[in-house]
Amino acid sequence: MLKLRQAAVVLALLSASAQAAPDAKPDLKTISEQSGFIKTGRYDEVIRLCQDFAARWPEAVRCEEFGRTPEGRPMMLMVVSRSGALTPQAAAAKHVPVMLIQGGIHAGEIDGKDAGFLALRDALEGKTDKGMLDRQVLLFVPVFNVDGHERFGPWQRPNQVGPAEMGWRTTAQNYNLNRDYMKADTPEMQAMLQLINTWDPLLAADLHVTDGAKFQHDVSITVEPVYSGDQALRAAGLALRSDVNRQLSKKGSLPLAFYPAFVVDDDPSSGFADSVPPPRFSNGYFVQRNRFGVLVETHSWKDYKTRVRITRNTIDALLAQMAEHGQDWLKLTAAADQRAIQLSGTVPLSWKVSDKIRTIDFLGYAYTRTPSDVSGALMTRYDDRKKQVWHLPMRDDPQPLYSVVAPGSGYIVPAAQADWLKQKFALHNIVYRRFDEEQAPGPVQVFRATAVRYAKESFENRTAVEFDGEWKPETRGVPAGSLFVPIHQPNARLVMGLLEPGAPDSFAAWGFFNIAFEQKEYMEAYVAEDVARDLLAKDPALAAEFKRKLTEDAAFAASPAARLNFFAQRSPSRDERLNLYPVMRVD
């Protein structure tokens, strides 16, 4: 019934648009504008404006639905360009660069929706465009988390000034979409990844609002590649970040080139760390595909009108950057794709800032930190009437934390895991081929976990896991129906990030393979006693190892089960697949 009502709303809006007089110009002002930026509209406004923009400028705008949410709502996309390329095929044929801008991935942080409509209306009316739309295609998703947007109410963001009512951070299924880029569990993310595959945007900008402290700075712009990814793209990423911030400064903003989260929560004196985001986040994902990811974060304690203005200025700056550099970026990313096809050697998969510290001037306010009789901790209070310059430590020297040598040839996914993994590969535009016949035993690399540590609680509906272990050579056959995933493809970094078990957002790390590390067969204690004595008598080296472990490992020595399991796992009846990661590597 809910889906039928939503469909009726969409049809009514479309019908009203179609029945309007041919020369009538629809009102393209948002509810936000009409309210003096006190309010923001509901999702029916997004549908109406999307259609009305397309009706007003049919030669330059298309309004499309690119997916459906779990609650049945349409996910709307505006395709905007004056280049004549309003389809992905036309954009590719004409070599027109494509940019994706999305709002409302966290639907309480909704500045991007209202700012995007403002920026596009003025650009299409020629007030700010200056030919920018002739040289690019803009994909505008006003609201990514649509169901969350319609969980509408006041006080959804208690540390944010306006609008009066807003949506919710997570989806109707309680997923945080900005943790889902790699695992792609949600229908919304699956639709977004298919959109990305279809259009292949050079740059993707994700519009947010910060959490955290009170200070004078009003926006942060972070970009990858700057610290990570293809080496030649990093200079272009740095220039992009610098140019956007320079344009924002000219418009009166106080922009930052890093996300302003304190190293120690709620303690300004702890300073900041600027590192490489993992690929679960939007700005950490696109660099894996040799594209630019931009994270825009307006400051939550600025009022809604101010934040919308700054976000709109940011969109204008990004449009200008794409118009000026888009053709160069097409060449740079194409060359990066070719280098990724040849990826070899040691590849960093996660990062951590070094201990190198410099001091920065940061525009804050006077504050105190006093003991709280409520929390029992130190409480920070800001006085935003008194501006200050804070001199704070900055750690912004990211270094590889976890690196792996790329396989010489690729990865093999066994047939038992092929069905669900090939669906994930398609979402990430990863190339693979299927073995139609069983492959004879041959040299491969396998990963056997020597230690498995599960997270203490669920995160994003999954039980994350960390492993100790390493790849080692073995001889194994490959069943028919298995998949071969070559490393030599443009998304090679993405392949490694998904299939290396130690990568922070791999399928293994997210818990997709947890069942492979569960013991399913057991040996009774009285049987294990006999097996142990037999092994001790036959193998002096094993007996020495057992004695040494008793001496060095007190927990092992105190556990009868662990002592017996020591021998059970070395007996001929052991499960040789226990703690064996199902995916193999081949050189």
Coordinates of C-alpha atoms in Angstrom, one line a residue:
M1 CA 0.0 0.0 0.0
L2 CA 2.9 2.4 0.9
K3 CA 4.5 1.8 -2.5
L4 CA 1.1 2.4 -4.3
R5 CA 0.7 5.7 -2.4
Q6 CA 4.2 6.8 -3.3
A7 CA 3.7 5.8 -7.0
A8 CA 0.5 7.9 -6.9
V9 CA 2.4 10.9 -5.7
V10 CA 5.0 10.6 -8.4
L11 CA 2.3 10.1 -11.1
A12 CA 0.4 13.1 -9.8
L13 CA 3.4 15.3 -10.0
L14 CA 4.2 14.1 -13.5
S15 CA 0.6 14.6 -14.6
A16 CA 0.6 18.2 -13.1
S17 CA 3.8 19.0 -14.9
A18 CA 2.5 17.6 -18.2
Q19 CA -0.9 19.5 -18.0
A20 CA 0.8 22.9 -17.4
A21 CA 0.4 25.4 -20.2
P22 CA 3.2 25.0 -22.7
D23 CA 4.5 28.5 -22.1
A24 CA 4.1 28.4 -18.3
K25 CA 7.3 28.6 -16.4
P26 CA 7.3 26.5 -13.2
D27 CA 8.4 28.0 -10.0
L28 CA 11.9 26.7 -9.4
K29 CA 12.4 28.3 -6.0
T30 CA 12.9 25.8 -3.2
I31 CA 10.9 25.7 0.0
S32 CA 14.2 26.6 1.7
E33 CA 14.5 29.8 -0.3
Q34 CA 10.8 30.7 0.2
S35 CA 11.2 30.3 4.0
G36 CA 14.4 32.4 4.2
F37 CA 16.4 29.2 4.7
I38 CA 14.6 28.3 7.9
K39 CA 13.1 25.1 6.4
T40 CA 13.9 22.4 3.8
G41 CA 11.4 20.6 1.7
R42 CA 10.2 17.0 1.8
Y43 CA 11.1 14.5 -0.9
D44 CA 8.1 15.3 -3.1
E45 CA 9.8 18.6 -3.8
V46 CA 12.9 16.9 -5.2
I47 CA 10.7 14.9 -7.6
R48 CA 8.8 18.0 -8.6
L49 CA 11.9 20.2 -9.1
C50 CA 13.7 17.4 -11.0
Q51 CA 10.8 17.2 -13.5
D52 CA 10.3 21.0 -13.6
F53 CA 14.0 21.7 -14.4
A54 CA 13.8 19.1 -17.3
A55 CA 10.6 20.8 -18.6
R56 CA 12.1 24.2 -18.4
W57 CA 15.4 23.3 -20.1
P58 CA 14.7 20.1 -22.2
E59 CA 17.8 20.7 -24.2
A60 CA 20.0 20.7 -21.2
V61 CA 18.4 18.7 -18.4
R62 CA 17.1 15.2 -18.0
C63 CA 15.3 13.9 -14.9
E64 CA 15.7 10.2 -14.3
E65 CA 15.1 7.5 -11.7
F66 CA 18.2 5.4 -11.1
G67 CA 17.0 3.1 -8.3
R68 CA 14.4 2.3 -5.7
T69 CA 14.8 2.4 -1.9
P70 CA 13.7 -0.4 0.4
E71 CA 10.6 1.6 1.2
G72 CA 9.8 1.9 -2.5
R73 CA 10.8 5.5 -3.1
P74 CA 12.4 6.6 -6.4
M75 CA 16.0 7.7 -6.3
M76 CA 16.2 10.8 -8.6
L77 CA 19.0 11.9 -10.8
M78 CA 19.4 15.1 -12.8
V79 CA 21.6 15.0 -15.8
V80 CA 22.7 18.6 -16.7
S81 CA 24.8 19.7 -19.7
R82 CA 24.8 22.1 -22.6
S83 CA 27.3 20.0 -24.5
G84 CA 24.6 17.9 -26.2
A85 CA 25.7 14.9 -24.3
L86 CA 22.8 13.8 -22.0
T87 CA 23.4 10.1 -22.2
P88 CA 26.5 8.2 -21.0
Q89 CA 27.1 7.0 -24.6
A90 CA 27.1 10.5 -25.9
A91 CA 29.4 11.7 -23.2
A92 CA 31.9 8.9 -24.0
A93 CA 31.6 9.5 -27.7
K94 CA 32.1 13.2 -27.4
H95 CA 34.8 12.9 -24.7
V96 CA 32.8 15.2 -22.4
P97 CA 34.0 14.9 -18.8
V98 CA 31.4 13.8 -16.2
M99 CA 31.1 15.0 -12.6
L100 CA 28.8 13.5 -9.9
I101 CA 27.6 15.6 -7.0
Q102 CA 25.5 13.9 -4.4
G103 CA 23.6 15.4 -1.4
G104 CA 22.0 13.7 1.6
I105 CA 23.9 10.5 2.0
H106 CA 23.3 11.5 5.6
A107 CA 19.9 13.0 5.2
G108 CA 20.1 15.2 8.3
E109 CA 23.0 17.0 6.6
I110 CA 20.9 18.3 3.8
D111 CA 22.7 21.5 2.7
G112 CA 23.7 19.9 -0.6
K113 CA 20.1 19.3 -1.8
D114 CA 19.0 23.0 -1.5
A115 CA 22.4 24.3 -2.6
G116 CA 22.5 22.1 -5.7
F117 CA 19.1 23.3 -6.9
L118 CA 20.2 26.9 -6.4
A119 CA 23.5 26.5 -8.2
L120 CA 21.9 24.7 -11.2
R121 CA 19.1 27.1 -11.6
D122 CA 21.5 30.1 -11.7
A123 CA 23.9 28.2 -14.1
L124 CA 21.1 27.2 -16.5
E125 CA 19.7 30.8 -16.4
G126 CA 23.2 32.0 -17.4
K127 CA 23.8 33.9 -14.2
T128 CA 26.9 32.0 -13.2
D129 CA 27.4 29.5 -16.0
K130 CA 29.8 31.4 -18.3
G131 CA 29.8 28.4 -20.6
M132 CA 30.8 25.9 -17.9
L133 CA 27.9 23.5 -18.7
D134 CA 29.1 23.4 -22.4
R135 CA 32.2 21.6 -21.3
Q136 CA 30.9 18.9 -18.9
V137 CA 28.1 16.7 -17.8
L138 CA 26.9 17.2 -14.2
L139 CA 25.1 14.3 -12.5
F140 CA 23.2 15.7 -9.5
V141 CA 21.7 13.4 -7.0
P142 CA 19.8 15.8 -4.6
V143 CA 19.2 13.1 -2.0
F144 CA 21.1 9.7 -1.8
N145 CA 19.5 8.5 1.4
V146 CA 15.9 9.0 0.4
D147 CA 14.2 6.9 3.0
G148 CA 16.3 8.6 5.7
H149 CA 15.2 11.9 4.3
E150 CA 11.6 11.1 4.9
R151 CA 12.2 10.1 8.5
F152 CA 11.6 13.8 9.0
G153 CA 11.5 15.8 12.2
P154 CA 13.1 18.4 14.5
W155 CA 16.1 17.8 16.7
Q156 CA 17.5 15.1 14.4
R157 CA 20.9 16.8 14.6
P158 CA 21.2 18.4 18.0
N159 CA 24.7 19.7 17.2
Q160 CA 23.6 21.5 14.0
V161 CA 21.9 24.8 13.5
G162 CA 18.9 24.3 11.1
P163 CA 16.9 23.6 9.2
A164 CA 13.9 23.5 11.4
E165 CA 13.2 19.9 10.4
M166 CA 15.4 17.4 8.6
G167 CA 15.9 13.8 7.7
W168 CA 17.8 11.0 9.6
R169 CA 21.4 9.9 9.2
T170 CA 20.8 6.3 8.3
T171 CA 18.5 4.4 5.9
A172 CA 15.2 2.7 6.6
Q173 CA 17.2 -0.4 7.2
N174 CA 19.5 1.6 9.6
Y175 CA 22.5 1.4 7.4
N176 CA 25.0 4.3 7.1
L177 CA 25.5 4.6 3.4
N178 CA 28.9 6.3 3.9
R179 CA 30.2 3.0 5.2
D180 CA 28.9 0.9 2.4
Y181 CA 30.9 1.7 -0.7
M182 CA 33.0 -1.5 -0.6
K183 CA 30.6 -4.1 0.8
A184 CA 27.6 -2.7 -1.1
D185 CA 25.0 -4.3 1.2
T186 CA 22.2 -1.8 0.6
P187 CA 19.9 -1.4 -2.4
E188 CA 20.7 2.3 -2.4
M189 CA 24.5 1.7 -2.7
Q190 CA 24.0 -1.0 -5.4
A191 CA 22.0 1.5 -7.4
M192 CA 24.6 4.2 -6.9
L193 CA 27.5 1.9 -8.0
Q194 CA 25.5 0.9 -11.1
L195 CA 25.1 4.6 -11.9
I196 CA 28.8 5.1 -11.4
N197 CA 29.6 2.2 -13.7
T198 CA 27.3 3.6 -16.4
W199 CA 28.6 7.2 -16.4
D200 CA 32.2 6.8 -15.1
P201 CA 32.4 10.2 -13.5
L202 CA 35.9 11.7 -13.3
L203 CA 35.1 13.4 -10.0
A204 CA 32.5 12.6 -7.3
A205 CA 31.7 15.2 -4.7
D206 CA 29.9 14.2 -1.5
L207 CA 28.2 17.0 0.4
H208 CA 28.1 16.8 4.2
V209 CA 27.9 18.8 7.4
T210 CA 30.5 18.3 10.2
D211 CA 30.0 17.0 13.6
G212 CA 32.2 18.2 16.5
A213 CA 33.5 21.4 18.1
K214 CA 32.8 25.1 17.7
F215 CA 35.3 27.1 15.7
Q216 CA 35.4 29.9 13.1
H217 CA 36.2 27.9 10.0
D218 CA 33.0 27.2 8.0
V219 CA 33.9 24.4 5.5
S220 CA 36.5 21.7 4.9
I221 CA 37.4 20.4 1.4
T222 CA 39.3 17.1 1.3
V223 CA 40.4 15.3 -1.8
E224 CA 41.9 11.9 -2.8
P225 CA 44.2 11.3 -4.6
V226 CA 46.4 13.6 -2.6
Y227 CA 48.2 11.1 -0.3
S228 CA 47.2 7.8 -1.9
G229 CA 46.4 6.2 -5.2
D230 CA 48.1 6.8 -8.6
Q231 CA 51.2 8.9 -8.1
A232 CA 50.6 11.1 -11.2
L233 CA 47.0 11.9 -10.1
R234 CA 48.1 13.1 -6.7
A235 CA 49.4 16.4 -8.0
A236 CA 46.1 17.1 -9.8
G237 CA 44.2 16.2 -6.7
L238 CA 46.3 18.6 -4.6
A239 CA 45.8 21.4 -7.2
L240 CA 42.0 20.7 -7.2
R241 CA 41.8 21.0 -3.4
S242 CA 43.9 24.2 -3.4
D243 CA 42.0 25.8 -6.2
V244 CA 38.5 25.1 -4.7
N245 CA 39.7 26.5 -1.3
R246 CA 41.1 29.5 -3.0
Q247 CA 37.8 30.2 -4.7
L248 CA 35.9 29.8 -1.4
S249 CA 38.3 32.2 0.4
K250 CA 37.5 34.8 -2.3
K251 CA 33.8 34.4 -1.4
G252 CA 34.5 35.1 2.2
S253 CA 34.8 31.6 3.6
L254 CA 37.5 30.2 6.0
P255 CA 38.1 26.8 4.4
L256 CA 40.2 24.0 5.7
A257 CA 42.1 21.3 3.7
F258 CA 41.5 18.6 6.3
Y259 CA 38.5 17.3 8.3
P260 CA 38.6 19.1 11.6
A261 CA 38.1 16.2 14.1
F262 CA 40.3 16.4 17.2
V263 CA 42.8 13.5 17.8
V264 CA 41.2 13.2 21.3
D265 CA 37.5 13.7 21.2
D266 CA 36.3 17.0 22.7
D267 CA 39.9 18.2 23.5
P268 CA 41.0 21.0 21.2
S269 CA 44.6 20.9 22.5
S270 CA 45.1 17.4 21.0
G271 CA 45.1 18.9 17.5
F272 CA 44.4 17.1 14.3
A273 CA 45.5 14.2 12.1
D274 CA 45.0 14.2 8.3
S275 CA 45.3 10.7 6.8
V276 CA 43.9 8.6 4.0
P277 CA 40.3 7.6 4.4
P278 CA 39.5 3.9 4.0
P279 CA 37.5 3.0 0.9
R280 CA 34.3 2.4 2.9
F281 CA 33.9 6.2 2.6
S282 CA 33.1 8.0 -0.6
N283 CA 36.3 10.0 -0.7
G284 CA 38.3 6.9 -0.1
Y285 CA 36.5 4.8 -2.7
F286 CA 36.9 6.7 -5.9
V287 CA 40.7 6.9 -5.7
Q288 CA 40.6 3.1 -5.9
R289 CA 39.1 3.5 -9.3
N290 CA 41.6 6.2 -10.4
R291 CA 39.1 9.0 -10.1
F292 CA 38.8 12.1 -7.8
G293 CA 36.8 11.9 -4.6
V294 CA 35.9 15.2 -2.9
L295 CA 34.4 15.4 0.6
V296 CA 32.7 18.7 1.4
E297 CA 31.9 19.4 5.0
T298 CA 30.2 22.7 6.0
H299 CA 30.4 23.5 9.7
S300 CA 27.4 22.4 11.7
W301 CA 27.3 25.4 14.0
K302 CA 26.9 27.9 11.1
D303 CA 23.2 28.7 10.4
Y304 CA 21.5 26.9 7.5
K305 CA 21.4 29.9 5.2
T306 CA 25.2 30.3 5.6
R307 CA 25.8 26.6 5.1
V308 CA 23.7 26.5 1.9
R309 CA 25.5 29.5 0.5
I310 CA 28.9 28.0 1.2
T311 CA 27.8 24.7 -0.3
R312 CA 26.5 26.5 -3.4
N313 CA 29.8 28.3 -3.7
T314 CA 31.6 25.0 -3.5
I315 CA 29.4 23.6 -6.3
D316 CA 30.2 26.6 -8.4
A317 CA 33.9 26.2 -7.8
L318 CA 33.7 22.5 -8.7
L319 CA 31.9 23.3 -12.0
A320 CA 34.5 25.8 -12.8
Q321 CA 37.3 23.3 -12.1
M322 CA 35.7 20.7 -14.3
A323 CA 35.2 23.2 -17.1
E324 CA 38.8 24.3 -16.9
H325 CA 40.6 21.0 -16.3
G326 CA 38.1 18.3 -17.4
Q327 CA 39.9 17.5 -20.7
D328 CA 43.2 17.2 -18.9
W329 CA 41.7 15.0 -16.2
L330 CA 40.3 12.7 -18.9
K331 CA 43.8 12.1 -20.2
L332 CA 45.3 11.8 -16.7
T333 CA 42.7 9.2 -15.5
A334 CA 43.0 7.2 -18.8
A335 CA 46.8 7.1 -18.2
A336 CA 46.2 6.1 -14.6
D337 CA 43.9 3.2 -15.8
Q338 CA 46.7 2.0 -18.0
R339 CA 49.2 2.1 -15.2
A340 CA 46.8 0.2 -12.9
I341 CA 46.6 -2.5 -15.5
Q342 CA 50.3 -3.0 -15.0
L343 CA 50.1 -2.8 -11.2
S344 CA 52.8 -4.8 -9.5
G345 CA 55.1 -4.8 -6.4
T346 CA 54.1 -3.6 -3.0
V347 CA 50.7 -1.9 -2.8
P348 CA 49.6 0.0 0.3
L349 CA 46.1 -0.9 1.4
S350 CA 45.8 1.1 4.6
W351 CA 47.5 4.1 6.1
K352 CA 48.4 5.8 9.4
V353 CA 49.8 9.2 10.2
S354 CA 53.4 9.2 11.4
D355 CA 54.6 10.8 14.6
K356 CA 55.8 13.8 12.6
I357 CA 54.1 16.9 14.0
R358 CA 53.9 20.5 12.9
T359 CA 52.1 23.4 14.5
I360 CA 49.2 25.2 12.7
D361 CA 47.2 28.3 13.4
F362 CA 43.5 27.4 13.8
L363 CA 40.7 29.9 14.1
G364 CA 38.8 28.9 17.2
Y365 CA 37.0 30.5 20.2
A366 CA 37.8 30.8 23.8
Y367 CA 36.9 27.7 25.7
T368 CA 37.2 26.1 29.1
R369 CA 37.5 22.5 30.2
T370 CA 36.2 21.8 33.6
P371 CA 35.1 18.6 35.5
S372 CA 31.5 17.6 35.0
D373 CA 29.3 16.4 37.8
V374 CA 27.1 14.7 35.1
S375 CA 29.6 12.7 33.1
G376 CA 32.5 12.7 35.5
A377 CA 34.8 13.7 32.6
L378 CA 36.2 17.0 31.6
M379 CA 33.5 19.2 29.9
T380 CA 34.3 21.7 27.1
R381 CA 32.4 24.9 26.9
Y382 CA 33.0 27.4 24.0
D383 CA 32.4 31.1 24.1
D384 CA 31.8 32.1 20.5
R385 CA 31.8 35.8 21.4
K386 CA 35.6 35.6 21.9
K387 CA 37.6 34.7 18.8
Q388 CA 41.0 33.1 19.3
V389 CA 43.8 31.7 17.2
W390 CA 44.7 28.3 18.5
H391 CA 48.2 26.9 17.9
L392 CA 47.6 23.2 17.5
P393 CA 49.6 20.1 16.6
M394 CA 49.0 18.7 13.2
R395 CA 49.9 15.2 12.1
D396 CA 49.6 15.1 8.3
D397 CA 52.3 12.7 7.2
P398 CA 50.4 9.5 6.2
Q399 CA 52.5 6.4 5.8
P400 CA 51.4 2.9 4.7
L401 CA 50.2 0.8 7.6
Y402 CA 49.4 -2.4 5.7
S403 CA 50.9 -3.3 2.4
V404 CA 50.8 -6.4 0.2
V405 CA 52.8 -7.5 -2.8
A406 CA 50.3 -7.7 -5.7
P407 CA 49.8 -11.2 -7.2
G408 CA 51.6 -11.8 -10.5
S409 CA 48.4 -12.9 -12.2
G410 CA 45.3 -12.6 -10.0
Y411 CA 42.9 -14.2 -7.6
I412 CA 40.8 -17.4 -7.8
V413 CA 37.4 -17.5 -6.2
P414 CA 36.1 -21.0 -5.6
A415 CA 32.9 -22.1 -7.1
A416 CA 31.1 -22.3 -3.8
Q417 CA 31.6 -18.5 -3.4
A418 CA 31.2 -17.5 -7.0
D419 CA 27.5 -16.6 -7.2
W420 CA 27.5 -13.9 -4.6
L421 CA 31.0 -12.6 -5.4
K422 CA 30.3 -12.2 -9.1
Q423 CA 27.4 -9.9 -8.2
K424 CA 29.7 -7.8 -6.1
F425 CA 32.3 -7.7 -8.8
A426 CA 29.7 -6.4 -11.3
L427 CA 28.8 -3.6 -8.9
H428 CA 32.5 -2.5 -8.7
N429 CA 33.1 -2.9 -12.5
I430 CA 35.6 -5.7 -11.8
V431 CA 36.5 -8.0 -14.7
Y432 CA 36.6 -11.8 -14.1
R433 CA 36.2 -15.0 -16.1
R434 CA 34.6 -18.3 -15.2
F435 CA 36.3 -21.7 -15.3
D436 CA 33.9 -23.9 -17.2
E437 CA 36.0 -27.0 -16.5
E438 CA 37.8 -28.3 -13.4
Q439 CA 41.4 -27.2 -13.3
A440 CA 44.1 -29.7 -12.5
P441 CA 46.1 -29.2 -9.3
G442 CA 48.8 -26.5 -9.7
P443 CA 50.8 -23.9 -7.8
V444 CA 48.7 -21.3 -6.0
Q445 CA 49.1 -19.2 -2.9
V446 CA 46.7 -19.7 0.1
F447 CA 46.1 -17.7 3.2
R448 CA 45.7 -19.7 6.5
A449 CA 44.8 -17.6 9.5
T450 CA 47.0 -18.3 12.5
A451 CA 44.8 -16.0 14.7
V452 CA 41.2 -14.7 14.2
R453 CA 39.8 -11.8 16.2
Y454 CA 36.2 -11.0 15.9
A455 CA 34.7 -7.6 16.8
K456 CA 32.9 -7.5 20.1
E457 CA 29.8 -6.1 18.6
S458 CA 28.0 -5.8 15.3
F459 CA 28.9 -2.9 13.0
E460 CA 26.7 -2.1 10.0
N461 CA 24.9 -5.4 10.4
R462 CA 28.2 -7.4 10.2
T463 CA 30.7 -8.9 12.6
A464 CA 34.1 -7.5 11.5
V465 CA 37.2 -9.6 11.9
E466 CA 41.0 -9.2 11.9
F467 CA 43.5 -12.0 10.9
D468 CA 47.0 -12.9 11.5
G469 CA 48.6 -15.0 8.7
E470 CA 50.3 -14.8 5.4
W471 CA 50.1 -16.1 1.9
K472 CA 52.0 -19.4 1.3
P473 CA 52.5 -21.6 -1.7
E474 CA 50.5 -24.8 -2.0
T475 CA 49.3 -27.1 -4.8
R476 CA 45.5 -27.2 -5.2
G477 CA 42.9 -27.9 -7.9
V478 CA 40.2 -25.5 -8.9
P479 CA 36.6 -26.7 -9.3
A480 CA 34.5 -25.9 -12.3
G481 CA 32.5 -22.8 -11.9
S482 CA 35.3 -21.0 -10.0
L483 CA 36.2 -17.4 -11.1
F484 CA 39.5 -16.0 -12.1
V485 CA 39.9 -12.3 -11.3
P486 CA 43.0 -10.8 -13.1
I487 CA 45.1 -8.2 -11.3
H488 CA 45.8 -6.6 -14.7
Q489 CA 42.7 -4.4 -15.0
P490 CA 42.0 -0.7 -14.4
N491 CA 40.4 -1.4 -11.0
A492 CA 43.3 -3.4 -9.8
R493 CA 43.6 -1.5 -6.5
L494 CA 39.9 -2.1 -5.9
V495 CA 40.4 -5.8 -6.6
M496 CA 43.2 -6.0 -3.9
G497 CA 41.2 -3.9 -1.5
L498 CA 38.3 -6.3 -1.7
L499 CA 40.1 -9.6 -1.8
E500 CA 43.2 -9.2 0.4
P501 CA 42.0 -10.5 3.8
G502 CA 44.1 -7.9 5.7
A503 CA 42.7 -4.9 3.8
P504 CA 40.5 -2.7 6.1
D505 CA 37.4 -3.0 3.9
S506 CA 37.9 -6.4 2.2
F507 CA 35.0 -8.8 2.1
A508 CA 37.0 -10.9 4.6
A509 CA 37.4 -8.0 7.0
W510 CA 33.7 -7.2 6.9
G511 CA 32.9 -10.8 7.8
F512 CA 31.6 -12.2 4.5
F513 CA 33.8 -15.3 5.0
N514 CA 33.5 -15.8 8.8
I515 CA 32.1 -19.3 8.4
A516 CA 35.4 -20.4 6.9
F517 CA 37.0 -19.8 10.3
E518 CA 34.4 -21.8 12.4
Q519 CA 35.4 -25.2 13.6
K520 CA 32.8 -27.8 12.5
E521 CA 34.3 -31.1 13.5
Y522 CA 35.6 -32.2 16.9
M523 CA 37.5 -35.0 18.5
E524 CA 36.3 -36.3 21.9
A525 CA 38.7 -35.8 24.8
Y526 CA 39.4 -39.5 25.4
V527 CA 40.2 -40.0 21.7
A528 CA 42.4 -36.9 21.7
E529 CA 44.3 -38.3 24.6
D530 CA 45.3 -41.4 22.7
V531 CA 46.1 -39.3 19.6
A532 CA 48.3 -37.0 21.6
R533 CA 50.3 -39.8 23.2
D534 CA 50.8 -41.5 19.8
L535 CA 52.0 -38.3 18.2
L536 CA 54.4 -37.5 21.2
A537 CA 55.9 -41.0 20.9
K538 CA 56.4 -40.8 17.1
D539 CA 57.5 -37.2 16.7
P540 CA 60.3 -35.8 19.0
A541 CA 60.1 -32.4 17.3
L542 CA 56.4 -32.1 18.1
A543 CA 57.0 -33.2 21.6
A544 CA 59.6 -30.4 22.0
E545 CA 57.2 -27.9 20.5
F546 CA 54.5 -29.0 23.0
K547 CA 56.8 -28.7 25.9
R548 CA 58.0 -25.3 24.9
K549 CA 54.4 -24.0 24.5
L550 CA 53.6 -25.3 28.0
T551 CA 56.5 -23.3 29.3
E552 CA 55.9 -20.1 27.4
D553 CA 52.1 -19.8 27.2
A554 CA 50.5 -19.9 30.6
A555 CA 47.0 -19.7 29.2
F556 CA 47.6 -22.6 27.0
A557 CA 49.1 -24.6 29.8
A558 CA 46.1 -23.9 32.0
S559 CA 43.5 -25.0 29.3
P560 CA 42.9 -28.8 28.9
A561 CA 40.9 -28.1 25.8
A562 CA 43.7 -26.1 24.2
R563 CA 46.3 -28.7 25.0
L564 CA 44.2 -31.5 23.5
N565 CA 43.4 -29.3 20.4
F566 CA 47.1 -28.8 19.9
F567 CA 47.3 -32.5 18.9
A568 CA 43.8 -32.7 17.2
Q569 CA 44.9 -30.0 14.7
R570 CA 48.1 -32.0 14.0
S571 CA 46.4 -35.4 13.5
P572 CA 45.6 -37.0 10.2
S573 CA 41.8 -36.4 10.8
R574 CA 42.1 -32.6 11.2
D575 CA 40.0 -30.3 9.0
E576 CA 42.5 -29.0 6.5
R577 CA 40.1 -26.2 5.5
L578 CA 39.7 -24.8 9.0
N579 CA 41.1 -21.2 9.0
L580 CA 41.7 -21.4 5.2
Y581 CA 40.6 -18.2 3.4
P582 CA 38.6 -19.5 0.4
V583 CA 40.1 -17.1 -2.1
M584 CA 43.5 -18.1 -3.6
R585 CA 46.2 -16.1 -5.5
V586 CA 48.1 -17.1 -8.6
D587 CA 51.4 -15.8 -10.0

